[in-house]
XYZ file of C-alpha atoms in Angstrom:
237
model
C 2.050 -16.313 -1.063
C 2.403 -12.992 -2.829
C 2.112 -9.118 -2.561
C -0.277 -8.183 -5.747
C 1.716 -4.661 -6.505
C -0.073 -2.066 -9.198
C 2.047 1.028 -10.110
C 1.849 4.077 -11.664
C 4.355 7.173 -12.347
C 3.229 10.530 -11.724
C 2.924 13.663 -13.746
C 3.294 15.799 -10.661
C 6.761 17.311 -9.809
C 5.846 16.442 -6.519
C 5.349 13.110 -6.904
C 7.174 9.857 -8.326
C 4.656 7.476 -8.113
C 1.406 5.981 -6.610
C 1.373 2.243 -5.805
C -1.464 -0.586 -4.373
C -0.614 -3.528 -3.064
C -2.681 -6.149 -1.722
C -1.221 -9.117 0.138
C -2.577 -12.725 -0.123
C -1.207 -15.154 2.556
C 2.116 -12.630 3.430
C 3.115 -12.212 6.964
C 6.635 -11.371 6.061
C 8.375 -9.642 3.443
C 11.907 -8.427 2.220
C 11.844 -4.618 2.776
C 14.082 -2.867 0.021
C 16.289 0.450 0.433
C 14.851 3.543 -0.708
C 15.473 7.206 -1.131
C 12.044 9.043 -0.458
C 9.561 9.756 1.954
C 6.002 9.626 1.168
C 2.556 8.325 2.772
C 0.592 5.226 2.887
C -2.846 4.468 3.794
C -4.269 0.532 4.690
C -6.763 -1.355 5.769
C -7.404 -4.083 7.533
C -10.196 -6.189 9.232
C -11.939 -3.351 8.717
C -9.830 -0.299 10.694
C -7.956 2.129 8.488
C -4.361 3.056 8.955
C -2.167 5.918 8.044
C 1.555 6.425 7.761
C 4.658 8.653 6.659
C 7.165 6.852 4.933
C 10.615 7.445 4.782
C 13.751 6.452 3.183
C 15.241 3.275 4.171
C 19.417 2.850 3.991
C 19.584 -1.089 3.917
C 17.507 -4.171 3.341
C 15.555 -6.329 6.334
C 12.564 -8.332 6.796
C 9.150 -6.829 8.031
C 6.210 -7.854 9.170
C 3.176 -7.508 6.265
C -0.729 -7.586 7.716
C -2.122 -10.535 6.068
C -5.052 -9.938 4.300
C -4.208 -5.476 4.054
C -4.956 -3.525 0.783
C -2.317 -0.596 0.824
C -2.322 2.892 -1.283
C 0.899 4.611 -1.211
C 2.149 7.669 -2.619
C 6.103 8.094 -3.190
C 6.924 11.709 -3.219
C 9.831 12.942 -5.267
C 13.311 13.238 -4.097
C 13.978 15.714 -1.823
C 10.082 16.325 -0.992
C 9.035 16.039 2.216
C 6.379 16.776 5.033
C 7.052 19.869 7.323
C 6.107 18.654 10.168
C 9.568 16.451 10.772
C 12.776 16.753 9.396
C 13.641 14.194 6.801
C 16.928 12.918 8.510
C 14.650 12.050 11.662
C 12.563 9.494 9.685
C 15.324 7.521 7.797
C 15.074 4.004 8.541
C 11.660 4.829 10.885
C 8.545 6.259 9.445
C 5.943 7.387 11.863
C 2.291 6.430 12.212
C -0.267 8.931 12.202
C -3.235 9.187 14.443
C -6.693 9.115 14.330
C -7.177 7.147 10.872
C -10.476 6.613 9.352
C -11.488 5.237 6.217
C -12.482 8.848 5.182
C -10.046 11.042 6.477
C -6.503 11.468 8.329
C -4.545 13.632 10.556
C -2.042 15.355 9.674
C -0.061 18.511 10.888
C -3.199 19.511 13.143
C -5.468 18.963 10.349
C -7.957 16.506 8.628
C -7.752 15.855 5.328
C -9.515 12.828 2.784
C -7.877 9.919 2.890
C -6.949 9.243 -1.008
C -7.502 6.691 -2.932
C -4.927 5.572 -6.390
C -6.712 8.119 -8.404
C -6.714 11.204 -5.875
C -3.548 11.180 -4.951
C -2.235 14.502 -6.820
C -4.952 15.954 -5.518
C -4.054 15.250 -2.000
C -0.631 16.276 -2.830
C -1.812 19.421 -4.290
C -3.742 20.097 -1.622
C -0.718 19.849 1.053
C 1.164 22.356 -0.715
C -0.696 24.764 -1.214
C -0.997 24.193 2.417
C 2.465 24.212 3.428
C 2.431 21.421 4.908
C 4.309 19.207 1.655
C 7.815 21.234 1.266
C 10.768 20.690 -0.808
C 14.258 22.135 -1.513
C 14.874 23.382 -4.959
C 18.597 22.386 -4.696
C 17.761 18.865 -5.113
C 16.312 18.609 -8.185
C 19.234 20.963 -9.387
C 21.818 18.227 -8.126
C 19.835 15.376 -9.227
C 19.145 17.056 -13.191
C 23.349 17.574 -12.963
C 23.438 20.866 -12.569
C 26.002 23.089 -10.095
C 23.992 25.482 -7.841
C 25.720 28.662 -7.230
C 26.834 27.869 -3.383
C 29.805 26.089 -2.062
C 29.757 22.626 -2.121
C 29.729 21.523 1.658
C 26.294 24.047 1.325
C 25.166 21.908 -1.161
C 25.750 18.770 0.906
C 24.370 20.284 3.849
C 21.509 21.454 2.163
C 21.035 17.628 0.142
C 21.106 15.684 3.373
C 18.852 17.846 5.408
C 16.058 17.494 2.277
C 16.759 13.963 1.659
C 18.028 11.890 5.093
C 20.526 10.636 2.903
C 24.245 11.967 0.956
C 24.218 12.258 -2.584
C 26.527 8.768 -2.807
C 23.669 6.828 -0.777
C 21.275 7.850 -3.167
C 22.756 7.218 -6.071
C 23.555 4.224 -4.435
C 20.487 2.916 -3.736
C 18.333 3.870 -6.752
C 21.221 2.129 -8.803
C 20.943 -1.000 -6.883
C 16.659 -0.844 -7.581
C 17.406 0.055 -11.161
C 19.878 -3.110 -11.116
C 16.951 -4.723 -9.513
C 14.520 -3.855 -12.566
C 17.005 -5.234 -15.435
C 17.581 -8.442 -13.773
C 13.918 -9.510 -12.880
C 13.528 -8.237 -16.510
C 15.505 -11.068 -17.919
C 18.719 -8.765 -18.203
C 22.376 -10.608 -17.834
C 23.682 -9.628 -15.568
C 27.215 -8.421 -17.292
C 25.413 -6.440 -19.387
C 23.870 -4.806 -16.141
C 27.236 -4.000 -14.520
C 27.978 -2.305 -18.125
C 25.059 -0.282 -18.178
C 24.698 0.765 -14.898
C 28.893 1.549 -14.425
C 29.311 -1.207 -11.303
C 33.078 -2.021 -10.864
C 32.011 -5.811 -11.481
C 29.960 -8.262 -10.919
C 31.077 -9.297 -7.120
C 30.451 -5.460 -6.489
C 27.002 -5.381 -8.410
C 26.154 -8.779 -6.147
C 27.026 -6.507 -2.645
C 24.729 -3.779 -3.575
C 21.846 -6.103 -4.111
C 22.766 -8.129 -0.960
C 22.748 -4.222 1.041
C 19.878 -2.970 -0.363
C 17.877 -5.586 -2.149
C 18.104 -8.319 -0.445
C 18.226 -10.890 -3.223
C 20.800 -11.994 -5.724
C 21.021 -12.065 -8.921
C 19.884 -15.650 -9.492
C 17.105 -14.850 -7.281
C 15.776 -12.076 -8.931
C 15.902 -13.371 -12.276
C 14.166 -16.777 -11.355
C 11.607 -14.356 -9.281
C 12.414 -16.551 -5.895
C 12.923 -15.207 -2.551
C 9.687 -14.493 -1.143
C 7.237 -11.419 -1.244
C 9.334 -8.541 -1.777
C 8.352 -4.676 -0.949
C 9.149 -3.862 -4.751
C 7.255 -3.727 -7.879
C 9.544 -5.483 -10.174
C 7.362 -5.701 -13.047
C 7.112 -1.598 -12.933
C 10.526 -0.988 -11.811
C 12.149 1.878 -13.853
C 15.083 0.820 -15.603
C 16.422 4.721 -16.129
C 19.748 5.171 -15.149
């Protein structure tokens, strides 16, 4: 049993990365804490899906379609769809309507359903559109830089563009990141050093929170199907 995961960083600001999965005997799966909302498109017995997705504050189990082939496209930090607010989604995610294997709704209008190598384009297209939005102010925070305003605007302005505070997503892409090194072979002291966790016991609560594996686990690749690409994982800090 298995999720077959293919991943690819993007050169778009817009977007992080574009990811297929295909799942081979998988009803169930480990879902993983994340930090950014983006879209996904399926199919399966032959009816197409589409979704948003959106960040996720803690680890779970969810149900997988046995037999699906997904394409998903992770949108930077901070960018999100204007139809919804960010913080509505965390943890949620809607479905959208009216899904072919062509096209999709979305924000009253049709658009081509993408596949791995279009999805820039479809990105492109829904800004230019309006429709794909972000906050500037993130990517200042995020690069370590101090934007001119006070800082409870700043937090205001974070968590209304994200879902989440600054300290959850630093958080969580830590704990992924942690994730990487370790299925990478990485010890895990040398983890805690490089990614500044108090200690091990605290390194082994973050992946319990927002992994859902140990350490052991993760370096021995047990567990069961996981909703993370650990052989493309970024290791960046």
């Amino acid at each position: 049993m298995e999720l077959l995961f293919e991943t690819r960083r993007s050169d778009s600001s817009w977007v992080d990365s574009v990811w297929t999965c295909t799942s081979e005997q998988v009803t169930a799966m480990t879902s993983v804490a994340g930090v950014r909302c983006g879209l996904v498109f399926w199919e399966l017995d032959g009816r197409a899906y589409a979704a948003v997705t959106a960040p996720e504050t803690r680890t779970g189990t969810a149900p997988v379609p046995e037999g699906a082939t997904f394409t998903g496209i992770e949108f930077a930090v901070g960018t999100s769809l204007r139809i919804v607010p960010t913080p509505a989604l965390v943890d949620a995610g809607i479905e959208l309507p009216d899904a072919t294997r062509r096209t999709f709704r979305l924000d009253g209008a049709r658009w081509e359903t993408p596949g791995p190598d279009d999805a820039e384009a479809l990105v492109g297209r829904l800004v230019r559109a309006g429709i794909v939005i972000r906050d500037p102010l993130v990517d200042e925070v995020l690069r370590g830089r101090s934007p001119a305003v006070s800082g409870r605007t700043v937090e205001r302005r974070f968590r209304a563009a994200t879902g989440l505070t600054r300290g959850a997503v630093r958080q969580i892409e830590r704990a992924r990141t942690a994730a990487g090194l370790l299925a990478a072979g990485t010890p895990a002291t040398a983890v805690v050093a490089a990614l500044d966790y108090f200690d091990e016991p605290h390194l082994a609560r973050a992946l319990r929170a927002y992994v859902g594996r140990t350490a052991k686990q993760l370096r021995e690749g047990v567990g069961g199907p996981i909703a993370l690409d650990l052989d493309s994982a970024s290791i960046s800090a």
